[in-house]
Amino acid sequence: MKISVKAPAKINLSLDVLHKRKDGYHEVEMVMTTIDLADRIELTSVDQNEITIDSSGGYVPFDERNLAYQAADLIKKKFNRREGVRISIDKQIPVSAGLAGGSSDAAATLKGLNQLWDLGLSPEELATLGAEIGSDVSFCVYGGTALASGRGEIIRQIPSPPPCWVVLAKPSIGVSTADVYRMLNIDDVEHPDTQAMLKAIEEKDYDKICASLGNVLESVTLEQHQEVRHIKEQMQRLGAEGVLMSGSGPTVFGLTIYESRAQRIYNGLRGFCNEVYMVRMLGDTE
Ligand code: ATP
């Protein structure tokens, strides 16, 4: 028995950090939406009681450090499954990029195993399981567009933004999410207006969405990495109507409703950045 599941990347239209909690996590408010850049996860049930991982490209761990492995392990333990699973990851989402690639692979594995092993779990139950793996996994279970709060695991689904082009550029630098949070000074940073973003999306007002883009982590990464600043400036110069860094970075995305402009931004960035993608915003759950 074999099953194939799509694992789309996400971008943050807004990301705010409210405060550090007693449990060490940060209280966040994030508006997230899925884009048409996806890994494909193939799950094959096997008789031997083991989880194996193989992946086509991008550096990802093949052992229990892989978030898809952790998802399968969690399901196996919770539901006492004696069979194993082979997980093949066709990796299209850049790794450590701020696009939740690993979290989406984990969510796709949870959804796929739910089907493959006929577990009958609801999306809510899968999202609760997902939160045990990582804060972004719950959102990835639902996909579409949502406001994520708490440490990122409390999901309120919202309407999709109007469709547009998304050009993504990832500079070849590594950014550690933990370091970015450590360097963030919550009291001395410009916070995005989450409510304005939610209202703009509800009204399907593309211009207001672009005007309300904001990521509290951006200032930290911009200060550390000149490359990210440079990509932002180039995207703006090439005519993107909205530009923002996603998650803790370093990927920067530019939004435009015009295909020709998206192509121009894509071509312009290809000149000095190896990893550039031109995709559509998905917005809706599939
Ligand atoms: P987020 O936006 O949720 O912060 P990210 O896009 O910055 O995530 P990922 O691509 O999910 O980062 O990878 C973060 C780390 O997780 C990397 O160190 C990577 O080795 C590890 N990892 C574990 N499993 C996976 C996977 N299936 N795909 C990608 N990375 C994985």
Short mmCIF file of C-alpha atoms and ligand atoms in Angstrom, two decimals:
data_model
loop_
_atom_site.label_atom_id
_atom_site.label_comp_id
_atom_site.label_asym_id
_atom_site.label_seq_id
_atom_site.Cartn_x
_atom_site.Cartn_y
_atom_site.Cartn_z
CA MET A 1 0.00 0.00 0.00
CA LYS A 2 1.36 3.35 -1.07
CA ILE A 3 0.10 6.90 -0.76
CA SER A 4 1.36 10.26 -2.04
CA VAL A 5 0.76 13.54 -0.20
CA LYS A 6 1.63 17.11 -1.16
CA ALA A 7 3.47 19.20 1.46
CA PRO A 8 3.27 22.89 0.52
CA ALA A 9 5.53 25.62 1.89
CA LYS A 10 4.14 28.59 3.80
CA ILE A 11 5.00 32.25 3.94
CA ASN A 12 4.29 34.63 6.80
CA LEU A 13 2.23 37.64 5.75
CA SER A 14 2.77 38.90 9.27
CA LEU A 15 4.74 37.64 12.24
CA ASP A 16 4.64 39.24 15.64
CA VAL A 17 6.26 38.13 18.87
CA LEU A 18 4.30 39.37 21.86
CA HIS A 19 6.36 38.19 24.83
CA LYS A 20 8.47 35.38 26.19
CA ARG A 21 6.46 32.89 28.21
CA LYS A 22 7.35 31.20 31.48
CA ASP A 23 7.74 27.87 29.64
CA GLY A 24 10.49 29.39 27.48
CA TYR A 25 8.41 29.62 24.28
CA HIS A 26 7.53 32.94 22.70
CA GLU A 27 3.91 33.99 22.42
CA VAL A 28 3.38 34.76 18.72
CA GLU A 29 0.74 36.02 16.32
CA MET A 30 1.33 34.94 12.74
CA VAL A 31 -0.73 35.21 9.60
CA MET A 32 0.38 32.38 7.36
CA THR A 33 -0.61 31.19 3.91
CA THR A 34 0.44 28.29 1.71
CA ILE A 35 2.17 28.70 -1.63
CA ASP A 36 2.46 26.50 -4.69
CA LEU A 37 5.95 25.27 -3.87
CA ALA A 38 5.71 21.82 -2.37
CA ASP A 39 7.55 18.69 -1.37
CA ARG A 40 5.92 15.41 -2.27
CA ILE A 41 5.84 12.69 0.35
CA GLU A 42 5.34 9.08 -0.67
CA LEU A 43 4.45 6.69 2.13
CA THR A 44 4.70 2.93 1.69
CA SER A 45 3.51 0.60 4.42
CA VAL A 46 6.06 -2.16 5.10
CA ASP A 47 5.86 -5.33 7.25
CA GLN A 48 9.14 -4.73 9.13
CA ASN A 49 8.57 -2.61 12.20
CA GLU A 50 10.81 0.29 11.17
CA ILE A 51 10.69 3.79 9.73
CA THR A 52 13.03 4.57 6.84
CA ILE A 53 13.58 7.88 5.08
CA ASP A 54 14.99 8.72 1.70
CA SER A 55 15.07 12.11 0.10
CA SER A 56 15.78 13.36 -3.39
CA GLY A 57 17.59 16.60 -2.80
CA GLY A 58 18.50 19.29 -0.33
CA TYR A 59 20.26 18.30 2.84
CA VAL A 60 17.81 16.62 5.19
CA PRO A 61 18.59 14.08 7.91
CA PHE A 62 17.60 10.46 7.19
CA ASP A 63 17.17 9.47 10.83
CA GLU A 64 15.01 10.44 13.81
CA ARG A 65 16.04 14.08 13.40
CA ASN A 66 13.84 14.23 10.29
CA LEU A 67 10.47 15.76 11.21
CA ALA A 68 8.65 13.31 8.92
CA TYR A 69 10.32 10.46 10.83
CA GLN A 70 9.17 12.03 14.11
CA ALA A 71 5.61 12.26 12.78
CA ALA A 72 5.56 8.56 11.81
CA ASP A 73 7.16 7.57 15.12
CA LEU A 74 4.59 9.56 17.09
CA ILE A 75 1.66 7.93 15.25
CA LYS A 76 3.17 4.46 15.61
CA LYS A 77 3.63 4.89 19.36
CA LYS A 78 0.25 6.56 20.03
CA PHE A 79 -1.70 3.95 18.07
CA ASN A 80 0.47 0.94 18.80
CA ARG A 81 1.14 0.15 15.15
CA ARG A 82 3.42 -2.80 14.57
CA GLU A 83 4.04 -2.25 10.86
CA GLY A 84 6.62 0.18 9.50
CA VAL A 85 6.68 2.82 6.80
CA ARG A 86 9.05 3.90 4.07
CA ILE A 87 8.98 7.69 3.63
CA SER A 88 10.29 9.12 0.36
CA ILE A 89 10.62 12.90 0.29
CA ASP A 90 10.83 14.63 -3.05
CA LYS A 91 12.39 17.81 -1.64
CA GLN A 92 11.47 20.98 -3.54
CA ILE A 93 11.23 23.44 -0.62
CA PRO A 94 14.60 24.92 0.35
CA VAL A 95 15.81 23.71 3.75
CA SER A 96 16.23 26.07 6.75
CA ALA A 97 14.65 28.83 4.74
CA GLY A 98 11.76 30.13 6.86
CA LEU A 99 9.25 28.28 4.67
CA ALA A 100 8.34 25.48 7.12
CA GLY A 101 9.51 22.71 4.78
CA GLY A 102 10.23 20.25 7.57
CA SER A 103 6.98 21.05 9.39
CA SER A 104 5.01 20.55 6.19
CA ASP A 105 6.68 17.17 5.60
CA ALA A 106 5.69 16.18 9.14
CA ALA A 107 2.09 17.33 8.61
CA ALA A 108 1.87 15.47 5.29
CA THR A 109 3.19 12.32 6.98
CA LEU A 110 0.55 12.59 9.72
CA LYS A 111 -2.21 13.07 7.13
CA GLY A 112 -0.90 10.30 4.90
CA LEU A 113 -0.54 7.73 7.69
CA ASN A 114 -4.02 8.61 8.93
CA GLN A 115 -5.27 7.47 5.52
CA LEU A 116 -2.84 4.61 4.95
CA TRP A 117 -3.53 3.03 8.33
CA ASP A 118 -7.18 4.00 8.41
CA LEU A 119 -6.95 5.75 11.78
CA GLY A 120 -9.98 8.01 11.29
CA LEU A 121 -8.39 11.04 12.96
CA SER A 122 -9.96 14.48 12.44
CA PRO A 123 -7.88 17.45 11.24
CA GLU A 124 -8.10 18.83 14.79
CA GLU A 125 -6.69 15.62 16.25
CA LEU A 126 -3.91 15.59 13.65
CA ALA A 127 -3.09 19.25 14.41
CA THR A 128 -2.90 18.46 18.14
CA LEU A 129 -0.50 15.60 17.41
CA GLY A 130 1.46 17.91 15.11
CA ALA A 131 2.00 20.44 17.90
CA GLU A 132 4.02 17.76 19.76
CA ILE A 133 6.51 17.78 16.86
CA GLY A 134 6.86 21.50 16.24
CA SER A 135 5.00 24.79 16.49
CA ASP A 136 4.39 25.16 12.72
CA VAL A 137 3.14 21.60 12.15
CA SER A 138 -0.43 22.35 13.27
CA PHE A 139 -0.80 25.08 10.65
CA CYS A 140 0.63 22.77 8.00
CA VAL A 141 -2.00 20.11 8.80
CA TYR A 142 -4.75 22.55 7.80
CA GLY A 143 -2.87 24.53 5.14
CA GLY A 144 -4.75 27.39 3.49
CA THR A 145 -4.58 30.69 5.34
CA ALA A 146 -4.71 31.09 9.11
CA LEU A 147 -3.93 33.17 12.15
CA ALA A 148 -1.61 31.15 14.37
CA SER A 149 -1.26 32.15 18.02
CA GLY A 150 0.03 30.71 21.28
CA ARG A 151 3.45 29.32 20.37
CA GLY A 152 2.07 28.90 16.83
CA GLU A 153 -0.10 25.86 17.49
CA ILE A 154 -3.48 27.59 18.01
CA ILE A 155 -4.97 27.89 14.55
CA ARG A 156 -7.86 30.02 13.37
CA GLN A 157 -8.54 29.48 9.70
CA ILE A 158 -9.37 32.64 7.78
CA PRO A 159 -10.44 33.40 4.19
CA SER A 160 -7.77 33.26 1.50
CA PRO A 161 -6.08 36.44 0.26
CA PRO A 162 -6.70 37.40 -3.37
CA PRO A 163 -4.45 35.28 -5.62
CA CYS A 164 -1.13 36.77 -6.70
CA TRP A 165 2.39 35.82 -7.76
CA VAL A 166 5.06 35.13 -5.17
CA VAL A 167 8.72 35.39 -6.08
CA LEU A 168 10.99 33.84 -3.44
CA ALA A 169 14.72 34.27 -3.15
CA LYS A 170 16.86 32.44 -0.62
CA PRO A 171 20.39 33.70 -0.13
CA SER A 172 22.90 30.93 0.53
CA ILE A 173 23.34 31.67 4.21
CA GLY A 174 22.16 29.67 7.20
CA VAL A 175 19.97 31.31 9.79
CA SER A 176 19.26 29.69 13.13
CA THR A 177 15.71 30.36 14.31
CA ALA A 178 16.84 30.03 17.94
CA ASP A 179 19.57 32.66 17.44
CA VAL A 180 17.16 35.08 15.78
CA TYR A 181 14.76 34.80 18.73
CA ARG A 182 17.65 35.21 21.15
CA MET A 183 18.75 38.44 19.48
CA LEU A 184 15.24 39.87 19.28
CA ASN A 185 14.54 42.75 21.66
CA ILE A 186 10.74 42.71 21.81
CA ASP A 187 10.53 46.12 23.50
CA ASP A 188 12.65 47.89 20.93
CA VAL A 189 11.26 46.78 17.61
CA GLU A 190 8.45 47.77 15.25
CA HIS A 191 5.53 45.37 15.64
CA PRO A 192 3.32 44.54 12.65
CA ASP A 193 -0.38 45.40 12.79
CA THR A 194 -1.89 41.91 12.78
CA GLN A 195 -5.45 43.22 12.96
CA ALA A 196 -4.90 45.40 9.89
CA MET A 197 -3.62 42.36 8.00
CA LEU A 198 -6.63 40.25 9.05
CA LYS A 199 -9.00 43.02 7.97
CA ALA A 200 -7.22 43.48 4.64
CA ILE A 201 -7.49 39.74 3.93
CA GLU A 202 -11.13 39.64 4.92
CA GLU A 203 -11.85 42.55 2.58
CA LYS A 204 -9.67 40.91 -0.10
CA ASP A 205 -7.90 44.24 -0.41
CA TYR A 206 -4.61 43.38 -2.11
CA ASP A 207 -3.06 46.86 -1.69
CA LYS A 208 -3.81 46.87 2.04
CA ILE A 209 -2.35 43.36 2.36
CA CYS A 210 0.88 44.62 0.80
CA ALA A 211 0.86 47.67 3.06
CA SER A 212 0.29 45.53 6.18
CA LEU A 213 3.11 43.01 5.61
CA GLY A 214 5.34 42.90 8.67
CA ASN A 215 7.73 40.54 10.42
CA VAL A 216 9.21 41.39 13.78
CA LEU A 217 12.13 39.00 13.15
CA GLU A 218 13.13 40.77 9.94
CA SER A 219 15.06 43.56 11.63
CA VAL A 220 17.26 41.03 13.44
CA THR A 221 18.14 39.10 10.29
CA LEU A 222 18.56 42.26 8.18
CA GLU A 223 21.08 43.54 10.66
CA GLN A 224 23.05 40.31 10.62
CA HIS A 225 22.99 39.58 6.89
CA GLN A 226 23.59 42.23 4.27
CA GLU A 227 22.48 39.69 1.59
CA VAL A 228 18.91 39.70 2.89
CA ARG A 229 18.78 43.49 2.83
CA HIS A 230 20.14 43.49 -0.70
CA ILE A 231 17.48 41.03 -1.95
CA LYS A 232 14.75 43.12 -0.35
CA GLU A 233 15.99 46.24 -2.09
CA GLN A 234 16.24 44.46 -5.44
CA MET A 235 12.70 43.13 -5.18
CA GLN A 236 11.41 46.60 -4.39
CA ARG A 237 13.42 48.11 -7.25
CA LEU A 238 12.07 45.50 -9.66
CA GLY A 239 8.53 46.52 -8.80
CA ALA A 240 7.16 44.02 -6.26
CA GLU A 241 4.12 45.56 -4.61
CA GLY A 242 4.96 43.99 -1.25
CA VAL A 243 8.25 42.54 0.04
CA LEU A 244 8.94 40.68 3.30
CA MET A 245 11.23 38.12 4.85
CA SER A 246 9.41 34.87 5.75
CA GLY A 247 9.66 33.36 9.24
CA SER A 248 13.13 33.73 10.69
CA GLY A 249 14.48 33.90 7.16
CA PRO A 250 16.59 34.11 5.25
CA THR A 251 14.08 33.71 2.35
CA VAL A 252 12.57 36.97 1.13
CA PHE A 253 9.36 37.01 -0.91
CA GLY A 254 7.95 39.63 -3.23
CA LEU A 255 4.28 39.83 -4.18
CA THR A 256 2.83 41.02 -7.46
CA ILE A 257 -0.46 40.57 -9.27
CA TYR A 258 1.21 40.91 -12.69
CA GLU A 259 2.78 37.84 -14.30
CA SER A 260 5.15 39.92 -16.45
CA ARG A 261 6.38 41.77 -13.37
CA ALA A 262 6.85 38.48 -11.48
CA GLN A 263 8.94 37.24 -14.41
CA ARG A 264 11.03 40.41 -14.33
CA ILE A 265 11.66 40.11 -10.59
CA TYR A 266 12.52 36.41 -11.03
CA ASN A 267 14.98 37.12 -13.87
CA GLY A 268 16.51 40.08 -12.03
CA LEU A 269 17.19 38.03 -8.91
CA ARG A 270 18.51 35.00 -10.76
CA GLY A 271 21.51 37.16 -11.63
CA PHE A 272 22.96 37.01 -8.12
CA CYS A 273 20.92 34.48 -6.17
CA ASN A 274 20.96 30.71 -6.84
CA GLU A 275 17.66 29.79 -5.27
CA VAL A 276 14.83 31.79 -6.81
CA TYR A 277 11.27 30.55 -7.30
CA MET A 278 8.22 32.04 -8.99
CA VAL A 279 5.00 30.49 -7.69
CA ARG A 280 1.36 31.28 -6.96
CA MET A 281 -0.15 31.92 -3.58
CA LEU A 282 -2.44 28.97 -2.83
CA GLY A 283 -4.45 30.58 -0.05
CA ASP A 284 -7.23 28.02 0.07
CA THR A 285 -6.95 24.55 1.54
CA GLU A 286 -6.90 22.06 -1.29
P1 ATP B 1 10.32 27.18 9.87
O1 ATP B 1 9.83 28.12 8.82
O2 ATP B 1 9.21 26.29 10.44
O3 ATP B 1 11.18 27.81 10.93
P2 ATP B 1 12.44 26.35 8.17
O4 ATP B 1 11.89 26.46 6.78
O5 ATP B 1 13.26 27.50 8.62
O6 ATP B 1 11.25 26.09 9.17
P3 ATP B 1 13.15 23.61 7.73
O7 ATP B 1 13.42 23.54 6.27
O8 ATP B 1 11.88 23.04 8.23
O9 ATP B 1 13.32 25.09 8.28
O10 ATP B 1 14.41 22.92 8.44
C1 ATP B 1 14.84 23.27 9.72
C2 ATP B 1 15.74 22.16 10.27
O11 ATP B 1 14.99 20.95 10.35
C3 ATP B 1 16.96 21.86 9.43
O12 ATP B 1 18.05 21.86 10.30
C4 ATP B 1 16.74 20.48 8.87
O13 ATP B 1 17.92 19.71 8.84
C5 ATP B 1 15.74 19.85 9.84
N1 ATP B 1 14.77 18.94 9.18
C6 ATP B 1 14.26 17.86 9.75
N2 ATP B 1 13.40 17.24 8.93
C7 ATP B 1 13.34 17.97 7.80
C8 ATP B 1 12.62 17.82 6.58
N3 ATP B 1 11.79 16.81 6.37
N4 ATP B 1 12.80 18.77 5.66
C9 ATP B 1 13.61 19.82 5.89
N5 ATP B 1 14.34 19.97 7.00
C10 ATP B 1 14.21 19.07 7.97
#
